[in-house]
PDB file of C-alpha atoms in Angstrom:
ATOM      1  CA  UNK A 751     -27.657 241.946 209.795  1.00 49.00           C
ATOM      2  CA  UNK A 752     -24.799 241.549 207.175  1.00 60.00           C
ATOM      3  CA  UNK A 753     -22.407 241.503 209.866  1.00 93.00           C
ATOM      4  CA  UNK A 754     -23.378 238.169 211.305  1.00 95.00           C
ATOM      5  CA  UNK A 755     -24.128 235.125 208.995  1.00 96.00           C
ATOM      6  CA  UNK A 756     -25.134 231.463 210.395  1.00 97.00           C
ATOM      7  CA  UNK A 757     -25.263 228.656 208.266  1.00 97.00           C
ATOM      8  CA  UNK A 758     -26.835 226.529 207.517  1.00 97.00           C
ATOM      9  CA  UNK A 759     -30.446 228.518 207.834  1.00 96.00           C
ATOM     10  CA  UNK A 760     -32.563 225.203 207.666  1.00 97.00           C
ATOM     11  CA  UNK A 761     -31.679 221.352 208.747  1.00 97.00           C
ATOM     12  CA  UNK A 762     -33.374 218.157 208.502  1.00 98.00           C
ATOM     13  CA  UNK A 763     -31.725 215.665 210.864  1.00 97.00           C
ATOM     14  CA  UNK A 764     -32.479 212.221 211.923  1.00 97.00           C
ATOM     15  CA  UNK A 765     -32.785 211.267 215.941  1.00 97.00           C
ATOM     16  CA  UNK A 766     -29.215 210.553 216.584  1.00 97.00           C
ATOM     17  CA  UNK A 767     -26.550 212.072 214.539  1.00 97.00           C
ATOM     18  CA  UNK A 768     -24.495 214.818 215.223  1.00 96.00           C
ATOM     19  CA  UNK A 769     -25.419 218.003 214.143  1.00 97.00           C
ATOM     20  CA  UNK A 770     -23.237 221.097 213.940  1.00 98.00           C
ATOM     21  CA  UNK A 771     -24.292 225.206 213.772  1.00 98.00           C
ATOM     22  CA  UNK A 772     -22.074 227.860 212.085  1.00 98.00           C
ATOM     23  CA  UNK A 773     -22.312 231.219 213.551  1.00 98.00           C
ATOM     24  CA  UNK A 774     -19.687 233.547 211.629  1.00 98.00           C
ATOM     25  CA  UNK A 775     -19.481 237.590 212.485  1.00 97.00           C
ATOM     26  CA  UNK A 776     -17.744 239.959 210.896  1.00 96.00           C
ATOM     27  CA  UNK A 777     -17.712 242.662 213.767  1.00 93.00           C
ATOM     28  CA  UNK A 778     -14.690 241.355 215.771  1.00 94.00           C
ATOM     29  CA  UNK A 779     -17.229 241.675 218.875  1.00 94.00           C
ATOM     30  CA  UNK A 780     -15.680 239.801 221.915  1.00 93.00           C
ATOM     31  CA  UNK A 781     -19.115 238.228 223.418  1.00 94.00           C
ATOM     32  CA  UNK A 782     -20.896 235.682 221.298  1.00 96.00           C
ATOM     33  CA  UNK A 783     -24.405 233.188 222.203  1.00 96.00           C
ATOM     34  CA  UNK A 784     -26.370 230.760 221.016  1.00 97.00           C
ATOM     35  CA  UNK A 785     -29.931 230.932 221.851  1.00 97.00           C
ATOM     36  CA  UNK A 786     -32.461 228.572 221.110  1.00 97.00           C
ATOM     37  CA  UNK A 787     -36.502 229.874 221.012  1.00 96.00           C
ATOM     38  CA  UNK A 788     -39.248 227.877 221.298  1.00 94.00           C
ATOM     39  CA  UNK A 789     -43.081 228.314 221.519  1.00 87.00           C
ATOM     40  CA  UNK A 790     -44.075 229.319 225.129  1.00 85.00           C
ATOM     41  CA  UNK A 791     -40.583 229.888 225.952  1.00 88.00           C
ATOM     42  CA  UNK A 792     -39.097 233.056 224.366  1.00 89.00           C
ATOM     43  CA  UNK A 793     -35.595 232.959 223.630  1.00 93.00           C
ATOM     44  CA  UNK A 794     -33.156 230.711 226.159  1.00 95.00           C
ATOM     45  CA  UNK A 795     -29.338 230.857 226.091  1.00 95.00           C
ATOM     46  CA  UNK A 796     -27.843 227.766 225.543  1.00 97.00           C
ATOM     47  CA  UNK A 797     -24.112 229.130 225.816  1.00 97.00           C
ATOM     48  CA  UNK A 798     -22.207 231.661 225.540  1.00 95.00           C
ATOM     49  CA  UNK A 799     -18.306 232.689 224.676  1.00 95.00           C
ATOM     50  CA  UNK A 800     -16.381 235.777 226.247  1.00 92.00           C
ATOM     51  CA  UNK A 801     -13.465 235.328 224.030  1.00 92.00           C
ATOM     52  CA  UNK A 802     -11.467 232.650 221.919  1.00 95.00           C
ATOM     53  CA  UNK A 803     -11.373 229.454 223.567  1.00 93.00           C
ATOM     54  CA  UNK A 804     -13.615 230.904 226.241  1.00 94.00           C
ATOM     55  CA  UNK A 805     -16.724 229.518 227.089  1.00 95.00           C
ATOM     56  CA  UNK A 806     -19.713 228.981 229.445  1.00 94.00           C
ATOM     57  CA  UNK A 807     -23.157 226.971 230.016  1.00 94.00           C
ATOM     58  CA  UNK A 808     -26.773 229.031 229.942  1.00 93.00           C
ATOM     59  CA  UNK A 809     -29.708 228.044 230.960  1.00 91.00           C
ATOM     60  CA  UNK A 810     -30.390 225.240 229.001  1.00 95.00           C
ATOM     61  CA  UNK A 811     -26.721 223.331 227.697  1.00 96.00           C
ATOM     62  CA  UNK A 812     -27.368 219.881 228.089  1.00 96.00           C
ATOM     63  CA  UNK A 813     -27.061 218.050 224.963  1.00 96.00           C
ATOM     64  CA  UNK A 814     -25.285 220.804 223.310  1.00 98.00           C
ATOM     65  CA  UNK A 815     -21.598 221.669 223.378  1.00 97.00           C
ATOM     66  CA  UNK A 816     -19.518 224.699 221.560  1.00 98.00           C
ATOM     67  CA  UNK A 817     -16.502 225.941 220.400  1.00 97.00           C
ATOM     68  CA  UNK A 818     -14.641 229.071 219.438  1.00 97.00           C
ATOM     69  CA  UNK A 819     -11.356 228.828 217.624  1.00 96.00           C
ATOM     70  CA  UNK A 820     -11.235 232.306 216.099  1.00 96.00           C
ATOM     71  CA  UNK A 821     -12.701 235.492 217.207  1.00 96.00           C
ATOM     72  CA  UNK A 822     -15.261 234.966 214.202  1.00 97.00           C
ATOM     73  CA  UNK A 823     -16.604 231.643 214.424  1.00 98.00           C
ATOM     74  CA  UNK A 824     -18.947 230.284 217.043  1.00 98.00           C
ATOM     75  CA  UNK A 825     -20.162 226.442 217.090  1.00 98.00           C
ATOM     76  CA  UNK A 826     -22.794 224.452 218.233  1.00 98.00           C
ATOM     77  CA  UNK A 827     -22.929 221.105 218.083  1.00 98.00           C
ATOM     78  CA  UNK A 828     -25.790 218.821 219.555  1.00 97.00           C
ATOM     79  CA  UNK A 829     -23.740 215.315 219.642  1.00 93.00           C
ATOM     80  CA  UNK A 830     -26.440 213.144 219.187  1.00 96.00           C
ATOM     81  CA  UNK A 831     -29.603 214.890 218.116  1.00 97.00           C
ATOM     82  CA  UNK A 832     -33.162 214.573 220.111  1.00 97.00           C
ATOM     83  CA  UNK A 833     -36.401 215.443 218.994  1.00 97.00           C
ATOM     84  CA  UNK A 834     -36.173 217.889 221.861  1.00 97.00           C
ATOM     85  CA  UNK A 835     -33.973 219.897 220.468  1.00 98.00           C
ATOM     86  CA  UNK A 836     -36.119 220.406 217.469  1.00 98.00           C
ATOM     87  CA  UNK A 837     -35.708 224.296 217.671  1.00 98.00           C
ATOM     88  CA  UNK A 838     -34.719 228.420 215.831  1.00 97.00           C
ATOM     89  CA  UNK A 839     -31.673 228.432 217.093  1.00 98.00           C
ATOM     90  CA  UNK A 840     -30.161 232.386 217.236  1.00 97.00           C
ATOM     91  CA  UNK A 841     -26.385 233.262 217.392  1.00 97.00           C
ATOM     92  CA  UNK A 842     -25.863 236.976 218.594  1.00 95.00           C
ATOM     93  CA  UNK A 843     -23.004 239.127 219.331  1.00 95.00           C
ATOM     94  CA  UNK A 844     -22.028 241.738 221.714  1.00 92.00           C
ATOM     95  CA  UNK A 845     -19.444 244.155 222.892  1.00 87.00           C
ATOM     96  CA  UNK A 846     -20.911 245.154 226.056  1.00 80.00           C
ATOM     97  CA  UNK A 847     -24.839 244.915 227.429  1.00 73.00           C
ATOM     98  CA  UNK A 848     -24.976 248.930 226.770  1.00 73.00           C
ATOM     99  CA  UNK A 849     -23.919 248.637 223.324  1.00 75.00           C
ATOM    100  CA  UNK A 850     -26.938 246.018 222.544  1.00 81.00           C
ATOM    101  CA  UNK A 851     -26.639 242.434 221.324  1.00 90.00           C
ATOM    102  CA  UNK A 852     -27.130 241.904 217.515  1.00 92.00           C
ATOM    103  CA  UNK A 853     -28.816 238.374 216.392  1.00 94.00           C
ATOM    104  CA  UNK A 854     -28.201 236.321 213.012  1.00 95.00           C
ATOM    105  CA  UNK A 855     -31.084 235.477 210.703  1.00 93.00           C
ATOM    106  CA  UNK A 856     -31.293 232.029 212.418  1.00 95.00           C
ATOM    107  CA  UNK A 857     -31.530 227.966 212.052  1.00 97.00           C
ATOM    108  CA  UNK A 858     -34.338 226.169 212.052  1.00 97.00           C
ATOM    109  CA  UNK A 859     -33.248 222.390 213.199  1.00 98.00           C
ATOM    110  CA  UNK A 860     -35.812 219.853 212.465  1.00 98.00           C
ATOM    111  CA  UNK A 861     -34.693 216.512 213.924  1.00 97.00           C
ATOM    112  CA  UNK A 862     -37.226 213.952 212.712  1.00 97.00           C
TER     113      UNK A 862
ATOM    114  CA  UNK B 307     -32.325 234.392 239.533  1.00 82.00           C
ATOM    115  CA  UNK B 308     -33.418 236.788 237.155  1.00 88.00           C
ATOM    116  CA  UNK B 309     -36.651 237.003 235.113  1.00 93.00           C
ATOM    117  CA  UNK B 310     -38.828 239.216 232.625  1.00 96.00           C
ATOM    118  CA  UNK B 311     -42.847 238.848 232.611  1.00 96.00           C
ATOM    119  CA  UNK B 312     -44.432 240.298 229.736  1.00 95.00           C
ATOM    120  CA  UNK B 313     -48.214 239.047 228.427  1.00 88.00           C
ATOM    121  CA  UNK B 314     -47.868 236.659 225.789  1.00 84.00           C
ATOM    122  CA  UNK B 315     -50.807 237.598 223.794  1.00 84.00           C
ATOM    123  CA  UNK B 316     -51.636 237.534 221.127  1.00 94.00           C
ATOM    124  CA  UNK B 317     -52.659 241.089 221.380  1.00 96.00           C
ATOM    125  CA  UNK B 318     -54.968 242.504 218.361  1.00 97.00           C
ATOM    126  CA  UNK B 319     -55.451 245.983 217.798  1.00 97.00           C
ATOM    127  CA  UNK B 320     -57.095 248.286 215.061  1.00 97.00           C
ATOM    128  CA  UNK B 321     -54.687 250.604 212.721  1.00 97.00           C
ATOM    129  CA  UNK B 322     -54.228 253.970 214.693  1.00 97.00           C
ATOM    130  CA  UNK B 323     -55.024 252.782 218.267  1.00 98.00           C
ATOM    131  CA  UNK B 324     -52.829 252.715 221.211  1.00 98.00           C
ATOM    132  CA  UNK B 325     -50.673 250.693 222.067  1.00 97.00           C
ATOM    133  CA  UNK B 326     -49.507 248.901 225.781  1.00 97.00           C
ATOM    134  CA  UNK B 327     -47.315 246.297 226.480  1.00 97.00           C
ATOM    135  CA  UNK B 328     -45.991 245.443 229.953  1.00 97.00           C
ATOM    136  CA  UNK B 329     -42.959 244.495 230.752  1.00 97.00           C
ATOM    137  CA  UNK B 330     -42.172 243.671 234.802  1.00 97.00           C
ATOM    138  CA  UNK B 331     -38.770 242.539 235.976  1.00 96.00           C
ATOM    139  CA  UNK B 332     -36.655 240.695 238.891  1.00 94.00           C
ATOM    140  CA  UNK B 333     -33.199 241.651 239.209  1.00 91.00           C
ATOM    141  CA  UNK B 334     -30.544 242.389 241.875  1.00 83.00           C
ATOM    142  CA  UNK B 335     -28.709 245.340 241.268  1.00 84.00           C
ATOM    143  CA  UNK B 336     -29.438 247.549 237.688  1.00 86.00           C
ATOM    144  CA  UNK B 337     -29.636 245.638 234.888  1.00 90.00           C
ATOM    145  CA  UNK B 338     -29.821 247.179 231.403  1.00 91.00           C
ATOM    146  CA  UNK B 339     -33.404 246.558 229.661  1.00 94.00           C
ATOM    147  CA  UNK B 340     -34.124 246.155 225.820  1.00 95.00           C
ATOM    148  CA  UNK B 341     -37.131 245.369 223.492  1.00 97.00           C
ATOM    149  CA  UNK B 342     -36.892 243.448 220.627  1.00 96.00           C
ATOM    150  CA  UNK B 343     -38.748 242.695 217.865  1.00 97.00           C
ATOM    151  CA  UNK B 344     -38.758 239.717 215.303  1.00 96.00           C
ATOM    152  CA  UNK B 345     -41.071 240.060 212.047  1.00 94.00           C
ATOM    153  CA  UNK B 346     -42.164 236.878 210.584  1.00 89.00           C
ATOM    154  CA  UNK B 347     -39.776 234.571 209.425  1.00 85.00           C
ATOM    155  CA  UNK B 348     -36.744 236.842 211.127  1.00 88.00           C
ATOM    156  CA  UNK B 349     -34.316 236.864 213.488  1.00 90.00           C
ATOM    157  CA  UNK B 350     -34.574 239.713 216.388  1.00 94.00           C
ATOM    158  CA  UNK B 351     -34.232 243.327 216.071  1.00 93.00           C
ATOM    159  CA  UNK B 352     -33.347 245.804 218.683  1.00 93.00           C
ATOM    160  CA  UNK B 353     -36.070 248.210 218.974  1.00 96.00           C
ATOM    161  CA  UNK B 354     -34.841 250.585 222.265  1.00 96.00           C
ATOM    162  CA  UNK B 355     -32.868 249.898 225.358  1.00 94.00           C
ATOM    163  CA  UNK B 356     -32.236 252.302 228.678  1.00 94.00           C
ATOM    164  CA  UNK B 357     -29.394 251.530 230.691  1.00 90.00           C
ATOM    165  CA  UNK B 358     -30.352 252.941 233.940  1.00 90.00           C
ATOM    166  CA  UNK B 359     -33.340 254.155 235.824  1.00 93.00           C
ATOM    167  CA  UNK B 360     -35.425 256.702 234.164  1.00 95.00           C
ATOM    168  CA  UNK B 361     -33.902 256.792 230.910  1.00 96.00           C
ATOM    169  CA  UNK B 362     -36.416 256.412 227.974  1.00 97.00           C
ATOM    170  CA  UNK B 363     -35.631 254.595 225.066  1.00 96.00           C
ATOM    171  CA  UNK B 364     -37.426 255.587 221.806  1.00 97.00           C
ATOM    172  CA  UNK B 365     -37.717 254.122 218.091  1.00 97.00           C
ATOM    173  CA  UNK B 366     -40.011 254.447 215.192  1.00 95.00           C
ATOM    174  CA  UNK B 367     -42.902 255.620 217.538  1.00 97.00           C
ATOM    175  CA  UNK B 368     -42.497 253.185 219.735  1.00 98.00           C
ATOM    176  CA  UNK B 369     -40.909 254.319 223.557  1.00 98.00           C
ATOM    177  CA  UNK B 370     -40.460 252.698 226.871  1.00 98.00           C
ATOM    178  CA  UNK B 371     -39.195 254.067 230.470  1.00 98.00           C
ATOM    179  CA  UNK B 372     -36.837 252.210 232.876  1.00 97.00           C
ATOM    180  CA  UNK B 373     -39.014 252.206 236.265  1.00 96.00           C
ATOM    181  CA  UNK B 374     -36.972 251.326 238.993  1.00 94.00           C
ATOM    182  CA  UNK B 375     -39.366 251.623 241.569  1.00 94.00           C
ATOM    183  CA  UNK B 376     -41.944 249.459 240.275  1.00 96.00           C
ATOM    184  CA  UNK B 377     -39.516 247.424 238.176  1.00 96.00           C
ATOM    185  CA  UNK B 378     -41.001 248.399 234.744  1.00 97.00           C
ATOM    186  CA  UNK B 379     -39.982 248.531 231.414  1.00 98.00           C
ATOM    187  CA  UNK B 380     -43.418 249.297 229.434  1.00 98.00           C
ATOM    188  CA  UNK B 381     -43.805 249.644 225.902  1.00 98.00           C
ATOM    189  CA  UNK B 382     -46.242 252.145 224.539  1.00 98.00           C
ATOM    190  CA  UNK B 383     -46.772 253.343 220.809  1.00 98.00           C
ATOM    191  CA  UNK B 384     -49.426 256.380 220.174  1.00 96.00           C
ATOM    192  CA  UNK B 385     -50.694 255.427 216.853  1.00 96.00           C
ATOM    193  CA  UNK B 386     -50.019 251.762 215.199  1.00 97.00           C
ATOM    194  CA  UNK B 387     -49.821 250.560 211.947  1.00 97.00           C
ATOM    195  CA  UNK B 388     -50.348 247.278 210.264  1.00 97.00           C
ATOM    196  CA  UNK B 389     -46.247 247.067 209.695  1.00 96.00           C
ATOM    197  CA  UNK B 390     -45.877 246.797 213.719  1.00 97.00           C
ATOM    198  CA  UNK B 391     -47.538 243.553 213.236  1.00 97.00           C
ATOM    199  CA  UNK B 392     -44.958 241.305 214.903  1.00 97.00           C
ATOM    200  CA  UNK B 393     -43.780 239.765 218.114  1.00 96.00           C
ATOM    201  CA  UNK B 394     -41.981 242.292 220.845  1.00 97.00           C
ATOM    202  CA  UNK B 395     -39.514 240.617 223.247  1.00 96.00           C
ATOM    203  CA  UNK B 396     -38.400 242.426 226.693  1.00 97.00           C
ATOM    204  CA  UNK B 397     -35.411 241.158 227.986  1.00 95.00           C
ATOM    205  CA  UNK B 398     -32.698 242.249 230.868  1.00 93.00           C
ATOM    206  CA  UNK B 399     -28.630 241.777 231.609  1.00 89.00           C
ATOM    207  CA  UNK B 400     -27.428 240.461 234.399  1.00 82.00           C
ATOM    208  CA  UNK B 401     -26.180 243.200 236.454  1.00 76.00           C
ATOM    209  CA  UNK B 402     -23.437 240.746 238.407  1.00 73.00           C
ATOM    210  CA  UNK B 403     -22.529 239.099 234.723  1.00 68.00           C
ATOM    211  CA  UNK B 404     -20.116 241.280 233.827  1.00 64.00           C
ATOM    212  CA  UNK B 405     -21.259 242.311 230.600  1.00 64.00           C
ATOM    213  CA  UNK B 406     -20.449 238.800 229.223  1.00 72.00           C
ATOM    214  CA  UNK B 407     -23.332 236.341 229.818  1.00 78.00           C
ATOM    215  CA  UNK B 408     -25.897 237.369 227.639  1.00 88.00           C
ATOM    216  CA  UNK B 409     -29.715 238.570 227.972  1.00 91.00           C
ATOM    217  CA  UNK B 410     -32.538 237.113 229.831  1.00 92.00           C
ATOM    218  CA  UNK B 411     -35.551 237.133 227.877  1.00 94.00           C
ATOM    219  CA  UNK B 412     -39.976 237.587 228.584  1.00 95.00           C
ATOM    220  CA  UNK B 413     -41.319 235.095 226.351  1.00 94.00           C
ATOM    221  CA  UNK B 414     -42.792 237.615 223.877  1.00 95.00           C
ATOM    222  CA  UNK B 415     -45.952 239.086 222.851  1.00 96.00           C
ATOM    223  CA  UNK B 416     -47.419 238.631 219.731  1.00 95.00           C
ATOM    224  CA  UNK B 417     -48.977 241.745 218.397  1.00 97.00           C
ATOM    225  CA  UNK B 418     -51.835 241.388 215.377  1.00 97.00           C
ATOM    226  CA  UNK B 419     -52.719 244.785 213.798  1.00 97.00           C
ATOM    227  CA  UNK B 420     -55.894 245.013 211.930  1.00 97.00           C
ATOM    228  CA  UNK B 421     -56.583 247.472 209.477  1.00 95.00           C
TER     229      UNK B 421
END
C-alpha cells in the first residue's frame, strides 16, 4: 500500500549489532505496530504506538525497543541482534479496529 | 487472554470447488474479526471484517459471518480459482484495548489451488 513504506525491505546482520527498522506512513493514522511472523506462529505484535512518544509492549518485546518522534515514523530497533530474531517483520497502521489495520510490504531480517 | 484457531493447512483444492476455512475464537466482550490474506512474497491484505455479531463480511467471492454463539468467524468461497492461491489469516481486537493495541492473529492457513 503506497501509503505505508518500510525500509529497508531486506537485511543481512551479524549476531550482535544493532539493527534498526523504518516504518514511514503517509496516512496521519494515530495507531501504529510492529509485528513480526514466523513459521508456525502467524503474525505476533511486538509493540505498538497510540500516538507520538506513546508506546507499549506486545506479546513478544524482549530484545526489541521503539520509538515514535513524529506522527509518521515508527522504529524498531533490536539492540543487539540474535539469531532468534531472524524474522518478516510487518509495520501496520490504524485509526480505529473498525476502520481495519493496513500492513507495509515488510522486512525480512536475516541475522547470521 | 485472547486467541484465534484456524487449521494451518496446507489446504489443496481443485479450480471451481468449494471452499471452508474455520476460524474459532476466545474473547471477553465483542471483538471485531478480520481475514487477511498475504500472496507470496507480500505483506497482508484485508480481505473482510464484521464488527459485531451477525454481520457478514464479503470480498471478491469470498464471505464470512460473525457467530457469536459458537464464536465463529468462517470463511467460505463458492467457486475458487488458482489466483486465491495464498495464505488466509483470521485475526480479532481486543474488545477491552481500546481500539489501540493492535490485532491478535490464527496462525494462517495456507491454501494451494490446483487447476
Amino acid at each position: 500500500d503506497a501509503g505505508i513504506t518500510q525500509s529497508p525491505r531486506h537485511k543481512v546482520t551479524e549476531t550482535g549489532t544493532p539493527v534498526t527498522l523504518r516504518c514511514h506512513q503517509t496516512e496521519n493514522h494515530r495507531y501504529m505496530y510492529w509485528y513480526r511472523q514466523d513459521p508456525g506462529h502467524g503474525l505476533r505484535l511486538i509493540h505498538y504506538s497510540y500516538g507520538v512518544k506513546d508506546t507499549d509492549k506486545g506479546e513478544v518485546s524482549d530484545g526489541y525497543s521503539v520509538s515514535r518522534s513524529k506522527t509518521e515514523d515508527f522504529l524498531l530497533t533490536l539492540e543487539s541482534a540474535t539469531s532468534s530474531q531472524t524474522s518478516v517483520y510487518f509495520c501496520a497502521i490504524s485509526e480505529g479496529d473498525v476502520y481495519g489495520y493496513t500492513f507495509g510490504s515488510g522486512t525480512r531480517l536475516t541475522v547470521v | 487472554g485472547n486467541s484465534v484457531t484456524q487449521m494451518e493447512g496446507p489446504v489443496t483444492l481443485s479450480e471451481e470447488a468449494f471452499l471452508t476455512i474455520n476460524c474459532t475464537y476466545t474473547a471477553t466482550g465483542y471483538p471485531s474479526l478480520f481475514w487477511y490474506v498475504q500472496y507470496p512474497g507480500e505483506g497482508l491484505q484485508l480481505l473482510l471484517k464484521a464488527t459485531k455479531a451477525d454481520d457478514k463480511g464479503s470480498n471478491k467471492g469470498f464471505e464470512a459471518t460473525y457467530r457469536k454463539e459458537t464464536t465463529s468467524f468462517h470463511l467460505e468461497k463458492g467457486s475458487v480459482q488458482v489466483s486465491d492461491s495464498a495464505v488466509y489469516f483470521c485475526a480479532l481486537t481486543n474488545p477491552s484495548g481500546g481500539g489501540a493495541d493492535g490485532l491478535t492473529f490464527g496462525k494462517g492457513t495456507h491454501l494451494i489451488i490446483q487447476p
